[in-house]
Amino acid sequence: MGSYRACPMNCRYCSLGESWGLVKKEGEFNDQEVIRIAQKYVEEGIRWIVLRTTQFYSPEKIIALVGKSKKP
Ligand code: SF4
């Protein structure tokens, strides 16, 4: 997860849709926070991780973040 925002697209399967009213505080994890969280999951034995963002997050940023996350 990179960004956490209420999203006007309101996809039925997604908890970030603003219609549900579940997002009380919006924010965005920086690269180091994302990498730290991913490392924690890896250390606990997780085998794959899905990075999710809202539609507001730049595809270029997520591509760069995936590259950084893969480095040991
Ligand atoms: S964040 Fe993505 S999946 Fe969720 S409501 Fe918005 S567009 Fe749909």
Coordinates of N, CA and C in Angstrom, one line a residue, residues 5-11 14 16-19 23 26 54-56:
R5 N -6.4 6.8 0.6 CA -7.3 8.0 0.4 C -8.7 7.5 0.1
A6 N -9.7 8.3 0.4 CA -11.1 8.0 0.0 C -11.1 8.2 -1.5
C7 N -11.6 7.2 -2.2 CA -11.6 7.2 -3.7 C -13.0 7.3 -4.3
P8 N -13.2 8.3 -5.2 CA -14.5 8.5 -5.7 C -15.0 7.4 -6.7
M9 N -14.1 6.5 -7.1 CA -14.4 5.5 -8.0 C -15.4 4.5 -7.4
N10 N -15.3 4.3 -6.1 CA -16.2 3.4 -5.4 C -16.4 2.0 -5.9
C11 N -15.3 1.4 -6.3 CA -15.4 0.0 -6.8 C -16.0 -0.8 -5.6
C14 N -13.7 -2.7 -3.0 CA -12.6 -2.0 -2.4 C -13.1 -1.1 -1.2
L16 N -11.6 1.3 0.1 CA -11.2 2.7 0.0 C -12.2 3.6 -0.7
G17 N -13.3 3.0 -1.2 CA -14.3 3.8 -1.9 C -14.9 4.8 -0.9
E18 N -15.0 6.1 -1.3 CA -15.5 7.1 -0.4 C -17.0 6.9 0.1
S19 N -17.7 6.2 -0.7 CA -19.1 5.9 -0.4 C -19.3 5.1 0.9
V23 N -12.6 5.5 5.3 CA -11.3 6.2 5.4 C -11.5 7.5 6.2
E26 N -6.5 10.4 5.7 CA -5.8 10.1 4.4 C -4.3 10.2 4.6
T54 N -4.2 3.9 -4.5 CA -5.5 4.4 -5.1 C -5.2 4.9 -6.5
Q55 N -6.2 5.4 -7.2 CA -6.0 5.9 -8.5 C -5.2 7.2 -8.6
F56 N -5.0 7.8 -7.4 CA -4.3 9.0 -7.4 C -2.7 8.8 -7.4

